[in-house]
Short mmCIF file of C-alpha atoms and ligand atoms in Angstrom, two decimals:
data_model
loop_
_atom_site.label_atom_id
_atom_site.label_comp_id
_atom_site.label_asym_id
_atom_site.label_seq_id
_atom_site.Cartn_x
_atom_site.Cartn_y
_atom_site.Cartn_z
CA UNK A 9 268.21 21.97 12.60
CA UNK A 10 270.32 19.14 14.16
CA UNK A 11 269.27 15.61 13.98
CA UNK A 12 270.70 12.95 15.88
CA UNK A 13 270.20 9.51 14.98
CA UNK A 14 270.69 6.90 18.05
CA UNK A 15 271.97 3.35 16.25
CA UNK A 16 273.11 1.97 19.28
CA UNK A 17 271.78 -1.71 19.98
CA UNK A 18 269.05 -1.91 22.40
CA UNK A 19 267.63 1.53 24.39
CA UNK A 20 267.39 -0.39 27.79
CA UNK A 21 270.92 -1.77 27.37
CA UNK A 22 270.19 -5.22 28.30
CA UNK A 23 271.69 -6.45 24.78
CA UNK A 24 274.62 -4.25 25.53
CA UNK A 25 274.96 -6.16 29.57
CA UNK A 26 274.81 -9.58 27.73
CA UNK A 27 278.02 -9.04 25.41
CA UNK A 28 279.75 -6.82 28.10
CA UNK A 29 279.69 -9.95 30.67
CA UNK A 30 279.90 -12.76 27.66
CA UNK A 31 283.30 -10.90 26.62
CA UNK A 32 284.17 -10.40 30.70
CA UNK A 33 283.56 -13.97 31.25
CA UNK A 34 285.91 -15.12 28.36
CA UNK A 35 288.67 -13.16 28.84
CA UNK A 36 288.86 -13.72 32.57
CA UNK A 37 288.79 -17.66 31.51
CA UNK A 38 291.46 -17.34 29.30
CA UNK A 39 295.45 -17.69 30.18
CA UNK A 40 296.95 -15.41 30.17
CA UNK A 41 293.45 -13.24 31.32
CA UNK A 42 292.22 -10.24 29.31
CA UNK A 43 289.81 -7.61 29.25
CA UNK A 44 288.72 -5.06 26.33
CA UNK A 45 289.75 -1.63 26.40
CA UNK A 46 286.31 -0.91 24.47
CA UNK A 47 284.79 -1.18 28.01
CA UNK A 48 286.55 1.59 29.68
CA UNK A 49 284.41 4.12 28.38
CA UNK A 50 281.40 4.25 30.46
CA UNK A 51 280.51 7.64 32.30
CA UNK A 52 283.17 7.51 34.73
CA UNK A 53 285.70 6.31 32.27
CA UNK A 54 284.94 8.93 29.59
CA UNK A 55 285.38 11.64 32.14
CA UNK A 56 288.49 10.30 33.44
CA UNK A 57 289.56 10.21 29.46
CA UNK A 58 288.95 14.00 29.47
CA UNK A 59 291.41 14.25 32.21
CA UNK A 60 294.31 12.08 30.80
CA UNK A 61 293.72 14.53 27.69
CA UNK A 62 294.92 17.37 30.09
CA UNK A 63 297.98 15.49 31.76
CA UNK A 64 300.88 17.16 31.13
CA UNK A 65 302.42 13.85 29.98
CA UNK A 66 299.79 13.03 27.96
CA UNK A 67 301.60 14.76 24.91
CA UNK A 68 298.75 12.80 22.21
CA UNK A 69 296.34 15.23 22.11
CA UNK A 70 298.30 18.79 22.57
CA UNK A 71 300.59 17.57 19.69
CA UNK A 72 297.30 16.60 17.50
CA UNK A 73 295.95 19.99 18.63
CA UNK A 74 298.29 22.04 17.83
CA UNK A 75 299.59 20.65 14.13
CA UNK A 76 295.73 21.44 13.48
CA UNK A 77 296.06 24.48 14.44
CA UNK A 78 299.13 24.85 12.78
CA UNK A 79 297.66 23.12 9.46
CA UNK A 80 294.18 23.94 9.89
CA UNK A 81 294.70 26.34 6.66
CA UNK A 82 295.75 23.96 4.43
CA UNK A 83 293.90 21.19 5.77
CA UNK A 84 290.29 23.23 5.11
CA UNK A 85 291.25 24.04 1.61
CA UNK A 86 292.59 20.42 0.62
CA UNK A 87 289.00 19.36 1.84
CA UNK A 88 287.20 21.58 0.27
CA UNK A 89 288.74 21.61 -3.33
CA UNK A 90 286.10 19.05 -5.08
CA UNK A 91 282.71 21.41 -3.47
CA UNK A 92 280.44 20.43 -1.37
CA UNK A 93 281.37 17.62 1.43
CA UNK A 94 280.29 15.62 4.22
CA UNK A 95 282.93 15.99 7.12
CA UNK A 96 282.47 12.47 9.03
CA UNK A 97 284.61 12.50 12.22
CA UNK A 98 284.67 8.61 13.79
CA UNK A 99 285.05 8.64 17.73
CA UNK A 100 284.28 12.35 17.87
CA UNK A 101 283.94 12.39 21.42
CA UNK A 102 283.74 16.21 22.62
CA UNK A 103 285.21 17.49 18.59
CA UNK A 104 287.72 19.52 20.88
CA UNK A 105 290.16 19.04 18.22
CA UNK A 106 287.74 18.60 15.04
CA UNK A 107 286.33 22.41 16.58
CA UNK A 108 289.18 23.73 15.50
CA UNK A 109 288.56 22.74 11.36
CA UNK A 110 284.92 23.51 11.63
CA UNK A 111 285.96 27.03 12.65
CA UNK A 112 288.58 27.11 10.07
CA UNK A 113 286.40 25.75 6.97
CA UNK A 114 283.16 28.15 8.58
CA UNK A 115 285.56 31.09 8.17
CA UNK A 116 286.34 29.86 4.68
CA UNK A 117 282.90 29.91 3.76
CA UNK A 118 283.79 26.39 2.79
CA UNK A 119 280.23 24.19 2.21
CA UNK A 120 279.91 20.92 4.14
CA UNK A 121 277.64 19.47 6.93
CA UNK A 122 279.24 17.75 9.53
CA UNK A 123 278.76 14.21 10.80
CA UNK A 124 280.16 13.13 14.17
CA UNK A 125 280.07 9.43 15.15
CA UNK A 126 280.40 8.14 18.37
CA UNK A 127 279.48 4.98 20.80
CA UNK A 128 278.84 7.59 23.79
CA UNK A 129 274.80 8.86 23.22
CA UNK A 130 275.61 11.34 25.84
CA UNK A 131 278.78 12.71 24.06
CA UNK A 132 277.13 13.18 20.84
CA UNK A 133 273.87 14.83 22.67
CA UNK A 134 276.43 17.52 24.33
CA UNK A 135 277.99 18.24 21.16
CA UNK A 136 274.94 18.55 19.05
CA UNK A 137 273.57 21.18 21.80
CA UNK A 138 277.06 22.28 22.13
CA UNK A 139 277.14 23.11 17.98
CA UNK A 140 273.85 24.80 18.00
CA UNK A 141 274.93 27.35 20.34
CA UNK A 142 278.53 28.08 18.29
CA UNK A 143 277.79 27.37 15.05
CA UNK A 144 273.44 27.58 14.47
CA UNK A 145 274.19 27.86 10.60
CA UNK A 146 275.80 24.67 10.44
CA UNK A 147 273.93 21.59 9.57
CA UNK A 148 275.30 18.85 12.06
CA UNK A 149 273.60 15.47 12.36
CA UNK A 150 275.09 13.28 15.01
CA UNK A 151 275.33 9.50 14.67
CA UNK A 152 275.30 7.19 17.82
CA UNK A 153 276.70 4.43 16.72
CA UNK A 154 279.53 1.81 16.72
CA UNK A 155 281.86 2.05 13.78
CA UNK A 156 281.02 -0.80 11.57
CA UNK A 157 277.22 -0.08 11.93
CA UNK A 158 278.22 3.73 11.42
CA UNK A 159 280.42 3.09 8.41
CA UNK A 160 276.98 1.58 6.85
CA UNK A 161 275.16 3.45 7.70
CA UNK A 162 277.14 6.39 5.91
CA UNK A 163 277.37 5.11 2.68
CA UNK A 164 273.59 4.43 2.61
CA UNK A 165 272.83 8.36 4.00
CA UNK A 166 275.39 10.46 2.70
CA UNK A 167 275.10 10.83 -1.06
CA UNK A 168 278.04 13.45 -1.33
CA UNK A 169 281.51 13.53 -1.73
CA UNK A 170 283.17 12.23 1.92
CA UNK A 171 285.93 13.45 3.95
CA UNK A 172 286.48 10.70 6.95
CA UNK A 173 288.89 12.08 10.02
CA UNK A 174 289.50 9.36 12.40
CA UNK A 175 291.43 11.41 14.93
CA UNK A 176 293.28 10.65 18.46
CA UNK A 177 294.96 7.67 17.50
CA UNK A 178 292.37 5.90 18.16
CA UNK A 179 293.63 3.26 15.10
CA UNK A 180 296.62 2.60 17.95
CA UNK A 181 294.03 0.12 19.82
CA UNK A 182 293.93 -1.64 17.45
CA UNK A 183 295.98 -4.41 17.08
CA UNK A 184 298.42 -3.77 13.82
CA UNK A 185 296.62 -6.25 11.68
CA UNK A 186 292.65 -4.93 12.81
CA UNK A 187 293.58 -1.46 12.37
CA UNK A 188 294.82 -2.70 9.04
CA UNK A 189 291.27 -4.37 8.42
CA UNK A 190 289.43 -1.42 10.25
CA UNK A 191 290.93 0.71 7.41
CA UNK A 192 290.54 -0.94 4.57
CA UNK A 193 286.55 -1.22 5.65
CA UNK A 194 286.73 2.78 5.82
CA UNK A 195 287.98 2.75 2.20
CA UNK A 196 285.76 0.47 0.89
CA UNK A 197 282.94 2.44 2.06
CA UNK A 198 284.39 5.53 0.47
CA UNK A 199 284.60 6.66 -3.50
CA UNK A 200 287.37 7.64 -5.31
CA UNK A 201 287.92 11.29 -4.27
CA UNK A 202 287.02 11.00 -1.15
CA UNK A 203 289.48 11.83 1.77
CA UNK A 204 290.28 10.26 4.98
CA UNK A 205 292.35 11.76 7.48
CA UNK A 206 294.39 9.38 10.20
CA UNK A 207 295.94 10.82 13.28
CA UNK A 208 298.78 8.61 14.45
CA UNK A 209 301.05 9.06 17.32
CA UNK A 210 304.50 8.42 16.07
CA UNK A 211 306.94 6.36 17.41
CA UNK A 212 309.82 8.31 20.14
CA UNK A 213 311.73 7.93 23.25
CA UNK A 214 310.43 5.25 24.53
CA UNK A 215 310.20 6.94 27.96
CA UNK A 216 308.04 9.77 27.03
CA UNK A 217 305.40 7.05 25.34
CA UNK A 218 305.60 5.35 28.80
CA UNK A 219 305.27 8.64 30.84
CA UNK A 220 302.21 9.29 29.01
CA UNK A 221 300.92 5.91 30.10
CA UNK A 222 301.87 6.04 33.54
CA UNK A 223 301.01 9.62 34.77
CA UNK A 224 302.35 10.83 38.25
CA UNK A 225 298.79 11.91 39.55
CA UNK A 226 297.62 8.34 39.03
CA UNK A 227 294.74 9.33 36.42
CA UNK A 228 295.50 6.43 33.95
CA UNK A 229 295.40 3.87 36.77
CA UNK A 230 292.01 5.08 37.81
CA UNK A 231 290.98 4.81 34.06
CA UNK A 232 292.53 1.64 33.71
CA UNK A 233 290.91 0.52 37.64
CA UNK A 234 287.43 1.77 36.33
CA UNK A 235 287.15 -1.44 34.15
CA UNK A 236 287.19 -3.47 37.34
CA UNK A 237 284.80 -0.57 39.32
CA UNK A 238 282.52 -1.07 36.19
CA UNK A 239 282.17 -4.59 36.38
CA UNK A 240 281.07 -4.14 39.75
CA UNK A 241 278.81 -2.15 38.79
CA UNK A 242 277.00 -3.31 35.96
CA UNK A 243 278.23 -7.22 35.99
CA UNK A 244 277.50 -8.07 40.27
CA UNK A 245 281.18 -8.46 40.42
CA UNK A 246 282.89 -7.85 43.62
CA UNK A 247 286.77 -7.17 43.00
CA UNK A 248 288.82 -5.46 45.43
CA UNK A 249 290.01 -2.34 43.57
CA UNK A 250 292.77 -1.46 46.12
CA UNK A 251 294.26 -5.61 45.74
CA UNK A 252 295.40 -4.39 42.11
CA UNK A 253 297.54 -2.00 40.23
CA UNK A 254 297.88 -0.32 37.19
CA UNK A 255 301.09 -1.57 35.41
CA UNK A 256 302.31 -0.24 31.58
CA UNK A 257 305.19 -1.02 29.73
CA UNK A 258 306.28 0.05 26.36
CA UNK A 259 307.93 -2.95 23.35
CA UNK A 260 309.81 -0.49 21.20
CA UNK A 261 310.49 -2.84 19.23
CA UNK A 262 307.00 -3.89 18.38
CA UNK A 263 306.02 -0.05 19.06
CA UNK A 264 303.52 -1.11 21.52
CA UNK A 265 302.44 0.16 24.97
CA UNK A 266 300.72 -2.35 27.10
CA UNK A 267 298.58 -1.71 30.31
CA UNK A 268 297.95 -4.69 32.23
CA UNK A 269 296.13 -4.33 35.84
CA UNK A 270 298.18 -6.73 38.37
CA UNK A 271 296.57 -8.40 41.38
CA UNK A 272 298.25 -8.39 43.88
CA UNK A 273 297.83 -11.13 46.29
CA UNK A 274 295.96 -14.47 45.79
CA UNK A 275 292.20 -13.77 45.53
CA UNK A 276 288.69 -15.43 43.99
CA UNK A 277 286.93 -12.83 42.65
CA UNK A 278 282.74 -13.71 41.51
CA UNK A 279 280.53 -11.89 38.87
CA UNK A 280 276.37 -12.39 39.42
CA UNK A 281 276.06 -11.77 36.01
CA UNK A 282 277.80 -14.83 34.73
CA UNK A 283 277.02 -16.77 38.82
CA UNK A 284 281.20 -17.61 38.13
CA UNK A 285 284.43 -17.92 40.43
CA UNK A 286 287.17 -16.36 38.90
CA UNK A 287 291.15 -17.39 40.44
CA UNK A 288 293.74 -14.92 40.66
CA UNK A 289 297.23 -15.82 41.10
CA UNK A 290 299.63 -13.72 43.21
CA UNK A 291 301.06 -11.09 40.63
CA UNK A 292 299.22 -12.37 38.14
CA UNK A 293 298.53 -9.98 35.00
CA UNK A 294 295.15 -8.69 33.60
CA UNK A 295 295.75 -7.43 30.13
CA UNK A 296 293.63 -4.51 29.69
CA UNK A 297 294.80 -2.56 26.58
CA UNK A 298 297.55 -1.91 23.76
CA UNK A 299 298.13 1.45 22.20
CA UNK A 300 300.17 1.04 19.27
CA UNK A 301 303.13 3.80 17.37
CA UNK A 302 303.41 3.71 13.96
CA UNK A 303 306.34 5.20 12.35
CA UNK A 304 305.07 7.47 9.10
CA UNK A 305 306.54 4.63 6.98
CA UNK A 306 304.57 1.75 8.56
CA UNK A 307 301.39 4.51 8.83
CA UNK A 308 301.80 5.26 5.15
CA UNK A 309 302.09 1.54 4.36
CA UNK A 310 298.67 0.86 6.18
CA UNK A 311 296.74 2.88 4.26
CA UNK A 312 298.29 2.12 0.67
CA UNK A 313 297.48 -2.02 1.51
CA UNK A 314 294.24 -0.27 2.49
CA UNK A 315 293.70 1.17 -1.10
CA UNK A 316 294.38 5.10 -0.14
CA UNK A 317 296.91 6.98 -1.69
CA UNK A 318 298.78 9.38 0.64
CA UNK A 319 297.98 13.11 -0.15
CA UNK A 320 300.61 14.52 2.47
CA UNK A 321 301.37 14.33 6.28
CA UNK A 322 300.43 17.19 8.78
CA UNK A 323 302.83 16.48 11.94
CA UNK A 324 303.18 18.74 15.52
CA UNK A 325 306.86 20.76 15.60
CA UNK A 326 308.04 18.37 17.69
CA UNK A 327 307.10 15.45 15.45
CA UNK A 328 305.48 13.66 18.15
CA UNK A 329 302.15 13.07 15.68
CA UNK A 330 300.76 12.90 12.40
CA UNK A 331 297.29 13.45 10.53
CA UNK A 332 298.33 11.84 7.62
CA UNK A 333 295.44 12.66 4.23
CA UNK A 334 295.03 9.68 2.48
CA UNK A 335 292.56 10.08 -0.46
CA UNK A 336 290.61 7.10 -2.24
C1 AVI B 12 291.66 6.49 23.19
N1 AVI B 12 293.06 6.07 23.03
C2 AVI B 12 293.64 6.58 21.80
C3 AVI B 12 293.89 6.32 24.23
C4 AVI B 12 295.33 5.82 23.96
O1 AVI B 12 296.25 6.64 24.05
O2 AVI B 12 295.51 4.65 23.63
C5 AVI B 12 293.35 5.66 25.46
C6 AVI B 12 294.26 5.76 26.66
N2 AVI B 12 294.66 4.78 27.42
C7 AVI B 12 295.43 5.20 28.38
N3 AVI B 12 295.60 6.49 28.23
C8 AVI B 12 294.85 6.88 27.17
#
């Protein structure tokens, strides 16, 4: 008995095409030049996503994995102490981590329906099949949606007590102050007693952040790249993917990682879409995305300006990353 409920703007996607080359146009106006990281997720970029999940120095999502697995105990029964819940998991993507809870609260005989969210239709149709097969007793309905319009339309559909998980550090691109603001609009969609639970990867040798950023087999270069393939694609642009490069860098001050793609030589680059002539400076820098550490002070601090109240932390043995419960 799944449902899935498609919120997404316009079917055809011609809504979609306007802001996508509106935004492109902007940022590739703008000095320094800039392009969203919300775009790298098409087809091509979602698979390659998949595959920096499996990097070996992608650390993010083993470490999130595993304290799951290592909490998952504790984290069913601290969700299911007030009854009956909806479990509403933002950006769930393929649930290969969230699988591991609905296993763990299933065995528990633990009574909730489960609500993934996601801007990728196709992800959420996989999964909803996907569930059906593994788990036909459980009442799943999948949302496709972005998060604000999600987040609405939550609070007008789900008349039980919530349990939010916003997983992958996903909150990291944001910048601080949005995530911030993203997080306080979670709350005030939520009731008192409801729970939210915030994976954050945690600030650590710098070098092992940038590793994970700058993978030896090239993979994040190709995701990062992809924006540029996509506009091609979808926009009429015609950049010349081999005239840039993938370059990251980590602030550990600010606890920031910053991927920029770099062109490489002079070049004009022009976009049907927007009929525009865009200049590119030698070595000049595209910013494409930030991916921001929190320490578990600064983490804990976000949510408590955010109205939660910290229930506990859940971090990896290495202490790489937290899922830190933060109740309303
Ligand atoms: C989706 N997000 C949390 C990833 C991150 O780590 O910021 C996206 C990513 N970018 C490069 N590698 C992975």
């Amino acid at each position: 008995s799944n449902t899935l409920i498609d919120l997404s703007r316009k079917t055809d996607g011609s809504q979609d095409r306007a802001a996508f080359a509106k935004d492109v146009a902007e940022g590739l106006s703008q000095h320094p030049k800039k392009l969203s990281s919300r775009y790298f997720y098409d087809a091509t970029g979602s698979r390659l996503f998949q595959e920096i999940m499996a990097l070996p120095e992608y650390y993010l999502t083993r470490a999130e994995f595993s304290l799951i697995r290592q909490h998952r105990s504790a984290m069913a029964k601290a969700f299911a102490a007030g009854g009956f819940f909806h479990l509403v998991d933002l950006g769930a993507g393929d649930a290969m981590k969230t699988k591991l809870l609905l296993q763990e609260l299933v065995s528990q005989e633990k009574p909730f329906d489960y609500v993934p969210m996601d801007i990728s239709g196709a992800a959420m149709k996989e999964l909803s099949k996907n569930l059906q097969q593994e788990h036909p007793d459980m009442h799943v309905q999948a949302v496709v949606a972005e998060y604000v319009t999600g987040l609405q339309w939550l609070e007008q559909h789900l008349t039980e007590r919530k349990v939010v998980l916003f997983l992958g550090s996903n909150i990291g691109n944001f910048e601080r102050e949005e995530g911030l603001e993203f997080v306080s609009q979670i709350r005030q969609h939520l009731h008192p007693g409801d729970l939210f639970l915030l994976g954050v990867d945690l600030s650590k040798d710098p070098d092992t952040i940038l590793a994970a950023y700058n993978d030896a087999s090239g993979i994040t270069a190709a995701f990062n790249l992809n924006l540029l393939d996509r506009i091609n694609r979808e926009l009429g642009g015609n950049f010349d993917l081999d005239a840039f490069k993938h370059f990251a860098l980590y602030d550990p001050q600010l606890g920031v990682m910053k991927s920029f793609l770099v062109s490489q030589r002079a070049q004009e680059v022009y976009l049907e879409a927007t009929q525009t002539r865009y200049t590119f400076a030698a070595w000049e820098a595209v910013h494409t995305e930030n991916s921001h550490k929190y320490t578990l002070q600064q983490a804990k601090e976000m949510g408590s300006t955010a109205g939660f109240e910290l229930v506990t932390s859940y971090l990896d043995a290495e202490g790489h990353f937290a899922d830190m419960l933060f109740k309303a």
